[in-house]
Amino acid sequence: MRVADVPDPVVREPGDAVVRVTRAAICGSDLHYLHGKTPIEPGDVIGHEAVGFVESAGPGVTRFSPGDRVIVSFDLACGACWFCSKGQTALCDDVRVLGGGPFGGSVPGAQAERVLVPAADVNLLLVPGGLDDERALFVGDVLTTGYYAASLAGIAPGDVVAVVGAGPVGFFCVQAARVMGAGKVFSIDPDRPRLALAAMVGAEPVDPADRHPESVLAEATGGRGADVAIEAVGSTPAFERAVGVVRRGGTVAVVGVYAGETAQIQLGVYWARALTLRFAGLCPIHAWWERALAEVEAGRIDPMPLISHRLPLEEAPLGYELFERREATKVVLLP
Ligand SMILES: [Zn+2]
Ligand SMILES: [Zn+2]
């Protein structure tokens, strides 16, 4: 990971816009490039969480003008295909991921001074006047992903919700679950600083080293288990934990990212327990970000406790090291 000079992006297609980035962030999925879980070519620019202002726009861009402050979506959709018309923009025929390497369509990323955004009318969202950049920053990815996961889980008022994983997505799942009327929200994670953050936004922290999560959830529900479990890690043990803490007839929403992992499941158990499994896939940001942003504006979802470090873009490699070592909960880069 290093910082280098690359040519400035320029508008090529009529729908393109160039955004001058004012804040970018390092996402947990960026670490997958370092670990080889997602392929990347030497010299590729990564990063997909950004806010900034439109610097130039092609003649086909009608919703934005130079100077507009905008949030960039991490998944880039065409806005015109059947899936996009149904709001399932992450399943778009031409879906690409900003800074996502060859599997993401080789679109240069946003941990940079400038980023080219294709189909800008679709893939940008205006930042409301009174909202500062850092509060808006995560709406293009982790914040809205957490909101989407909680929505997918179909939380009913008073539900007891278990969120497995207290990373950035889990942090926002907790807040979104509360916004959606959850009675109690439990956050399950072995990482103490992450648990403390989840507790700060209203979760009851559960460290599996201290208390068995299945017992905690059973005690909280008259022996039944959580009404809803949200898996926000992306590992087989986390999936199994989510299934383990949910009551019969409950819902498990799986938002953690999976690649080659496998799990053996006994179909009869799932069938007899009448479980609802909802696999999130990539978050269709475009269908959810206006609702998520409204919660941020209203102060009901607060991203600020998550930010542990602010670094100039030149120090991005240090940011990656801190994040990798879990000394940072979220690193914001200032280009
Ligand atoms: Zn991300
Ligand atoms: Zn599409």
Tab-separated table of C-alpha atoms and ligand atoms in Angstrom:
chain	number	residue	atom	x	y	z
A	1	MET	CA	0.000	0.000	0.000
A	2	ARG	CA	1.514	3.281	-1.013
A	3	VAL	CA	0.614	6.796	-2.098
A	4	ALA	CA	1.636	7.789	-5.630
A	5	ASP	CA	0.872	10.372	-8.288
A	6	VAL	CA	-1.538	9.177	-10.972
A	7	PRO	CA	-3.130	11.138	-13.841
A	8	ASP	CA	-6.178	13.210	-12.842
A	9	PRO	CA	-9.446	11.602	-13.945
A	10	VAL	CA	-11.354	13.386	-16.711
A	11	VAL	CA	-14.960	13.234	-17.883
A	12	ARG	CA	-15.221	10.787	-20.811
A	13	GLU	CA	-18.853	9.669	-20.998
A	14	PRO	CA	-21.718	12.220	-20.982
A	15	GLY	CA	-22.944	10.867	-17.624
A	16	ASP	CA	-19.567	11.078	-15.861
A	17	ALA	CA	-18.651	13.477	-13.092
A	18	VAL	CA	-15.313	14.176	-11.461
A	19	VAL	CA	-15.571	14.606	-7.698
A	20	ARG	CA	-12.936	16.450	-5.701
A	21	VAL	CA	-12.706	14.257	-2.613
A	22	THR	CA	-12.741	16.062	0.748
A	23	ARG	CA	-13.042	12.973	2.968
A	24	ALA	CA	-12.412	9.315	2.196
A	25	ALA	CA	-12.402	6.340	4.534
A	26	ILE	CA	-10.748	2.950	4.770
A	27	CYS	CA	-13.304	0.131	4.759
A	28	GLY	CA	-12.923	-3.363	6.172
A	29	SER	CA	-13.349	-4.723	2.662
A	30	ASP	CA	-10.255	-2.740	1.570
A	31	LEU	CA	-8.262	-5.066	3.805
A	32	HIS	CA	-9.366	-7.971	1.607
A	33	TYR	CA	-6.988	-6.632	-1.069
A	34	LEU	CA	-4.106	-6.835	1.377
A	35	HIS	CA	-5.081	-10.368	2.374
A	36	GLY	CA	-5.704	-11.562	-1.171
A	37	LYS	CA	-9.416	-12.328	-0.573
A	38	THR	CA	-10.179	-9.897	-3.414
A	39	PRO	CA	-7.775	-9.577	-6.364
A	40	ILE	CA	-6.072	-6.285	-7.187
A	41	GLU	CA	-3.566	-5.202	-9.835
A	42	PRO	CA	-0.384	-3.329	-8.902
A	43	GLY	CA	-1.040	0.405	-9.280
A	44	ASP	CA	-4.835	0.169	-8.888
A	45	VAL	CA	-6.351	3.022	-6.894
A	46	ILE	CA	-8.652	1.664	-4.192
A	47	GLY	CA	-11.207	3.180	-1.820
A	48	HIS	CA	-14.972	3.403	-2.097
A	49	GLU	CA	-16.181	5.579	0.778
A	50	ALA	CA	-15.994	9.244	-0.109
A	51	VAL	CA	-17.632	12.615	0.091
A	52	GLY	CA	-16.595	15.710	-1.819
A	53	PHE	CA	-17.836	18.214	-4.342
A	54	VAL	CA	-18.497	17.973	-8.043
A	55	GLU	CA	-15.642	19.560	-9.945
A	56	SER	CA	-16.767	18.838	-13.493
A	57	ALA	CA	-19.655	16.975	-15.084
A	58	GLY	CA	-20.508	15.681	-18.554
A	59	PRO	CA	-23.404	17.125	-20.572
A	60	GLY	CA	-25.612	14.152	-19.640
A	61	VAL	CA	-25.487	14.920	-15.914
A	62	THR	CA	-28.723	16.732	-15.030
A	63	ARG	CA	-29.054	16.394	-11.268
A	64	PHE	CA	-25.684	17.825	-10.224
A	65	SER	CA	-23.587	20.877	-11.024
A	66	PRO	CA	-20.008	21.828	-10.250
A	67	GLY	CA	-19.739	22.850	-6.601
A	68	ASP	CA	-22.453	20.486	-5.303
A	69	ARG	CA	-21.406	18.560	-2.201
A	70	VAL	CA	-22.023	14.876	-2.775
A	71	ILE	CA	-21.760	11.388	-1.318
A	72	VAL	CA	-20.416	8.691	-3.662
A	73	SER	CA	-22.005	5.232	-3.697
A	74	PHE	CA	-19.554	2.345	-3.335
A	75	ASP	CA	-21.502	0.227	-5.797
A	76	LEU	CA	-21.921	1.836	-9.183
A	77	ALA	CA	-25.160	1.025	-10.968
A	78	CYS	CA	-26.402	1.853	-14.463
A	79	GLY	CA	-29.790	3.065	-13.236
A	80	ALA	CA	-31.533	1.757	-16.358
A	81	CYS	CA	-31.666	-2.056	-16.321
A	82	TRP	CA	-34.479	-4.282	-14.968
A	83	PHE	CA	-32.765	-4.788	-11.599
A	84	CYS	CA	-32.096	-1.057	-11.183
A	85	SER	CA	-35.747	-0.324	-11.997
A	86	LYS	CA	-36.706	-2.627	-9.096
A	87	GLY	CA	-34.337	-0.893	-6.678
A	88	GLN	CA	-31.992	-3.885	-6.687
A	89	THR	CA	-29.064	-1.803	-7.853
A	90	ALA	CA	-26.425	-4.099	-6.380
A	91	LEU	CA	-27.688	-6.760	-8.804
A	92	CYS	CA	-27.473	-4.328	-11.766
A	93	ASP	CA	-26.581	-5.924	-15.117
A	94	ASP	CA	-23.547	-3.623	-15.221
A	95	VAL	CA	-22.741	-3.313	-11.494
A	96	ARG	CA	-19.254	-2.119	-10.686
A	97	VAL	CA	-17.513	-1.351	-7.404
A	98	LEU	CA	-15.605	1.873	-6.969
A	99	GLY	CA	-11.943	1.004	-6.419
A	100	GLY	CA	-12.940	-2.652	-6.558
A	101	GLY	CA	-10.055	-4.015	-8.638
A	102	PRO	CA	-10.584	-6.243	-11.682
A	103	PHE	CA	-13.600	-8.043	-10.144
A	104	GLY	CA	-15.209	-4.676	-9.468
A	105	GLY	CA	-14.882	-3.490	-13.067
A	106	SER	CA	-11.487	-1.750	-12.678
A	107	VAL	CA	-12.925	1.650	-11.710
A	108	PRO	CA	-10.208	3.703	-9.965
A	109	GLY	CA	-11.075	4.297	-6.315
A	110	ALA	CA	-11.769	7.221	-4.028
A	111	GLN	CA	-8.788	7.242	-1.673
A	112	ALA	CA	-7.494	10.000	-3.906
A	113	GLU	CA	-7.783	13.724	-4.493
A	114	ARG	CA	-10.225	13.171	-7.348
A	115	VAL	CA	-12.475	10.320	-8.401
A	116	LEU	CA	-14.387	9.715	-11.620
A	117	VAL	CA	-18.005	8.682	-11.001
A	118	PRO	CA	-19.818	7.067	-13.948
A	119	ALA	CA	-23.612	7.563	-14.262
A	120	ALA	CA	-23.270	10.406	-11.767
A	121	ASP	CA	-27.020	11.116	-11.659
A	122	VAL	CA	-27.477	7.602	-10.255
A	123	ASN	CA	-24.345	7.172	-8.159
A	124	LEU	CA	-24.147	10.488	-6.307
A	125	LEU	CA	-26.355	11.858	-3.541
A	126	LEU	CA	-26.522	15.512	-2.537
A	127	VAL	CA	-25.309	16.310	1.001
A	128	PRO	CA	-27.920	18.453	2.771
A	129	GLY	CA	-26.736	21.975	3.533
A	130	GLY	CA	-26.398	21.733	7.278
A	131	LEU	CA	-24.652	18.355	7.386
A	132	ASP	CA	-20.866	18.208	7.646
A	133	ASP	CA	-18.772	15.949	5.440
A	134	GLU	CA	-17.874	13.415	8.112
A	135	ARG	CA	-21.480	12.781	9.098
A	136	ALA	CA	-22.329	12.163	5.438
A	137	LEU	CA	-19.239	10.096	4.590
A	138	PHE	CA	-20.455	6.616	5.548
A	139	VAL	CA	-23.839	6.933	3.844
A	140	GLY	CA	-22.221	5.697	0.612
A	141	ASP	CA	-21.288	2.383	2.242
A	142	VAL	CA	-21.149	1.031	5.826
A	143	LEU	CA	-23.866	3.219	7.363
A	144	THR	CA	-26.438	2.477	4.685
A	145	THR	CA	-25.356	-1.176	4.600
A	146	GLY	CA	-26.174	-1.434	8.316
A	147	TYR	CA	-29.506	0.290	7.743
A	148	TYR	CA	-30.298	-2.037	4.839
A	149	ALA	CA	-29.420	-5.134	6.893
A	150	ALA	CA	-31.687	-4.061	9.730
A	151	SER	CA	-34.492	-3.377	7.241
A	152	LEU	CA	-33.982	-6.744	5.573
A	153	ALA	CA	-34.380	-8.431	8.955
A	154	GLY	CA	-37.954	-7.102	9.199
A	155	ILE	CA	-37.637	-5.860	12.773
A	156	ALA	CA	-41.012	-5.384	14.483
A	157	PRO	CA	-41.469	-2.924	17.372
A	158	GLY	CA	-40.230	-4.443	20.608
A	159	ASP	CA	-38.211	-7.196	18.927
A	160	VAL	CA	-35.097	-8.488	20.629
A	161	VAL	CA	-32.258	-8.219	18.118
A	162	ALA	CA	-28.819	-9.842	18.224
A	163	VAL	CA	-26.114	-8.311	16.049
A	164	VAL	CA	-23.184	-10.671	15.543
A	165	GLY	CA	-20.080	-8.559	14.932
A	166	ALA	CA	-19.403	-5.057	16.269
A	167	GLY	CA	-17.313	-3.756	13.373
A	168	PRO	CA	-18.448	-0.675	11.447
A	169	VAL	CA	-21.411	-2.426	9.780
A	170	GLY	CA	-22.472	-4.020	13.081
A	171	PHE	CA	-22.197	-0.605	14.745
A	172	PHE	CA	-24.685	0.823	12.266
A	173	CYS	CA	-26.923	-2.271	12.448
A	174	VAL	CA	-27.320	-1.577	16.176
A	175	GLN	CA	-28.368	2.021	15.587
A	176	ALA	CA	-30.681	1.147	12.689
A	177	ALA	CA	-32.337	-1.631	14.709
A	178	ARG	CA	-33.094	0.907	17.428
A	179	VAL	CA	-34.463	3.370	14.876
A	180	MET	CA	-36.746	0.582	13.617
A	181	GLY	CA	-38.188	0.067	17.059
A	182	ALA	CA	-36.232	-2.889	18.432
A	183	GLY	CA	-36.829	-3.437	22.127
A	184	LYS	CA	-33.387	-4.618	23.105
A	185	VAL	CA	-30.305	-4.919	20.889
A	186	PHE	CA	-27.410	-7.166	21.824
A	187	SER	CA	-23.992	-6.784	20.225
A	188	ILE	CA	-21.827	-9.916	20.172
A	189	ASP	CA	-18.085	-9.591	19.562
A	190	PRO	CA	-14.855	-10.675	21.290
A	191	ASP	CA	-13.219	-7.277	20.596
A	192	ARG	CA	-13.638	-5.067	23.685
A	193	PRO	CA	-13.118	-1.627	22.097
A	194	ARG	CA	-15.637	-2.470	19.359
A	195	LEU	CA	-18.128	-3.684	21.963
A	196	ALA	CA	-17.677	-0.437	23.882
A	197	LEU	CA	-18.626	1.497	20.734
A	198	ALA	CA	-21.731	-0.629	20.242
A	199	ALA	CA	-22.666	-0.020	23.884
A	200	MET	CA	-22.231	3.717	23.345
A	201	VAL	CA	-25.015	3.644	20.732
A	202	GLY	CA	-27.411	1.589	22.798
A	203	ALA	CA	-26.455	-2.085	22.492
A	204	GLU	CA	-26.055	-4.473	25.361
A	205	PRO	CA	-22.484	-5.783	24.862
A	206	VAL	CA	-21.828	-9.528	24.923
A	207	ASP	CA	-18.253	-10.807	24.936
A	208	PRO	CA	-18.426	-14.552	24.218
A	209	ALA	CA	-15.400	-15.046	26.469
A	210	ASP	CA	-17.511	-13.851	29.419
A	211	ARG	CA	-21.031	-15.018	28.689
A	212	HIS	CA	-22.410	-17.577	26.290
A	213	PRO	CA	-24.414	-15.557	23.709
A	214	GLU	CA	-27.106	-18.236	23.358
A	215	SER	CA	-27.721	-18.142	27.124
A	216	VAL	CA	-27.768	-14.326	27.183
A	217	LEU	CA	-30.369	-14.168	24.419
A	218	ALA	CA	-32.410	-16.968	25.969
A	219	GLU	CA	-32.448	-15.176	29.337
A	220	ALA	CA	-33.597	-11.955	27.695
A	221	THR	CA	-36.549	-13.621	25.956
A	222	GLY	CA	-38.080	-16.064	28.405
A	223	GLY	CA	-35.955	-18.856	26.951
A	224	ARG	CA	-36.945	-18.292	23.290
A	225	GLY	CA	-33.938	-16.590	21.722
A	226	ALA	CA	-33.619	-13.421	19.644
A	227	ASP	CA	-36.478	-12.515	17.309
A	228	VAL	CA	-33.923	-11.344	14.783
A	229	ALA	CA	-30.214	-12.012	14.345
A	230	ILE	CA	-28.034	-9.986	12.018
A	231	GLU	CA	-24.748	-11.580	10.967
A	232	ALA	CA	-22.299	-8.741	10.277
A	233	VAL	CA	-18.956	-10.553	10.129
A	234	GLY	CA	-18.784	-12.831	7.105
A	235	SER	CA	-17.427	-16.054	8.596
A	236	THR	CA	-18.860	-19.529	9.094
A	237	PRO	CA	-18.654	-19.322	12.930
A	238	ALA	CA	-20.461	-15.958	12.851
A	239	PHE	CA	-23.192	-17.429	10.648
A	240	GLU	CA	-23.557	-20.390	12.991
A	241	ARG	CA	-23.700	-18.066	15.984
A	242	ALA	CA	-26.471	-16.003	14.379
A	243	VAL	CA	-28.508	-19.136	13.700
A	244	GLY	CA	-27.751	-20.314	17.247
A	245	VAL	CA	-29.093	-17.247	19.049
A	246	VAL	CA	-32.314	-16.783	17.067
A	247	ARG	CA	-35.650	-18.197	18.271
A	248	ARG	CA	-37.699	-20.676	16.281
A	249	GLY	CA	-39.677	-18.774	13.683
A	250	GLY	CA	-37.049	-16.015	13.796
A	251	THR	CA	-35.154	-14.249	11.055
A	252	VAL	CA	-31.433	-14.296	10.305
A	253	ALA	CA	-30.166	-11.520	8.044
A	254	VAL	CA	-26.711	-12.195	6.621
A	255	VAL	CA	-24.862	-9.024	5.660
A	256	GLY	CA	-21.271	-10.193	6.315
A	257	VAL	CA	-19.311	-10.644	3.081
A	258	TYR	CA	-18.702	-14.207	1.891
A	259	ALA	CA	-16.470	-15.613	-0.817
A	260	GLY	CA	-15.364	-19.258	-0.668
A	261	GLU	CA	-16.612	-20.146	2.838
A	262	THR	CA	-18.869	-23.138	3.291
A	263	ALA	CA	-21.168	-24.318	6.070
A	264	GLN	CA	-22.837	-27.652	6.635
A	265	ILE	CA	-26.434	-27.191	7.584
A	266	GLN	CA	-28.947	-29.779	8.645
A	267	LEU	CA	-31.956	-28.831	6.549
A	268	GLY	CA	-34.367	-30.530	8.915
A	269	VAL	CA	-33.288	-28.288	11.772
A	270	TYR	CA	-33.802	-25.136	9.736
A	271	TRP	CA	-37.109	-26.460	8.461
A	272	ALA	CA	-38.405	-27.539	11.859
A	273	ARG	CA	-37.342	-24.217	13.405
A	274	ALA	CA	-39.115	-22.365	10.544
A	275	LEU	CA	-36.212	-19.963	10.171
A	276	THR	CA	-36.205	-17.140	7.674
A	277	LEU	CA	-32.770	-16.599	6.130
A	278	ARG	CA	-32.151	-13.372	4.264
A	279	PHE	CA	-28.865	-13.031	2.373
A	280	ALA	CA	-28.109	-9.361	1.849
A	281	GLY	CA	-25.583	-9.480	-0.977
A	282	LEU	CA	-23.929	-6.156	-1.673
A	283	CYS	CA	-26.065	-3.330	-0.348
A	284	PRO	CA	-28.168	-1.660	-3.064
A	285	ILE	CA	-27.069	1.713	-1.685
A	286	HIS	CA	-29.182	3.732	-4.125
A	287	ALA	CA	-32.446	2.266	-2.854
A	288	TRP	CA	-31.662	2.997	0.796
A	289	TRP	CA	-29.310	5.950	1.120
A	290	GLU	CA	-31.935	8.696	1.194
A	291	ARG	CA	-33.701	6.991	4.107
A	292	ALA	CA	-30.409	6.352	5.927
A	293	LEU	CA	-29.258	9.940	5.358
A	294	ALA	CA	-32.544	11.254	6.783
A	295	GLU	CA	-31.825	9.345	10.017
A	296	VAL	CA	-28.354	10.899	10.185
A	297	GLU	CA	-29.836	14.356	9.620
A	298	ALA	CA	-32.397	13.746	12.342
A	299	GLY	CA	-29.595	12.694	14.693
A	300	ARG	CA	-31.028	9.208	15.195
A	301	ILE	CA	-28.000	7.552	13.595
A	302	ASP	CA	-24.663	8.995	14.708
A	303	PRO	CA	-21.529	7.974	12.802
A	304	MET	CA	-19.100	10.140	14.758
A	305	PRO	CA	-18.132	7.749	17.605
A	306	LEU	CA	-16.813	5.328	14.984
A	307	ILE	CA	-14.058	7.637	13.722
A	308	SER	CA	-10.867	6.975	15.662
A	309	HIS	CA	-8.274	8.496	13.324
A	310	ARG	CA	-8.007	11.320	10.817
A	311	LEU	CA	-4.908	11.265	8.634
A	312	PRO	CA	-3.712	13.190	5.588
A	313	LEU	CA	-3.972	11.092	2.427
A	314	GLU	CA	-0.161	10.865	2.336
A	315	GLU	CA	-0.342	8.803	5.535
A	316	ALA	CA	-2.841	6.279	4.163
A	317	PRO	CA	-0.376	3.360	4.592
A	318	LEU	CA	-0.225	4.133	8.329
A	319	GLY	CA	-4.029	4.200	8.387
A	320	TYR	CA	-4.085	0.722	6.867
A	321	GLU	CA	-1.603	-0.536	9.464
A	322	LEU	CA	-3.642	0.866	12.350
A	323	PHE	CA	-6.875	-0.564	10.931
A	324	GLU	CA	-5.259	-3.912	10.208
A	325	ARG	CA	-3.982	-4.126	13.806
A	326	ARG	CA	-7.437	-3.096	15.058
A	327	GLU	CA	-5.938	-0.044	16.720
A	328	ALA	CA	-8.312	2.055	14.635
A	329	THR	CA	-12.081	1.569	14.454
A	330	LYS	CA	-12.383	3.806	11.403
A	331	VAL	CA	-9.743	5.833	9.608
A	332	VAL	CA	-10.751	8.983	7.718
A	333	LEU	CA	-8.324	10.247	5.061
A	334	LEU	CA	-8.051	13.935	4.206
A	335	PRO	CA	-6.860	14.386	0.609
B	1	ZN	ZN	-16.855	-0.963	2.055
B	2	ZN	ZN	-28.590	-1.400	-13.763
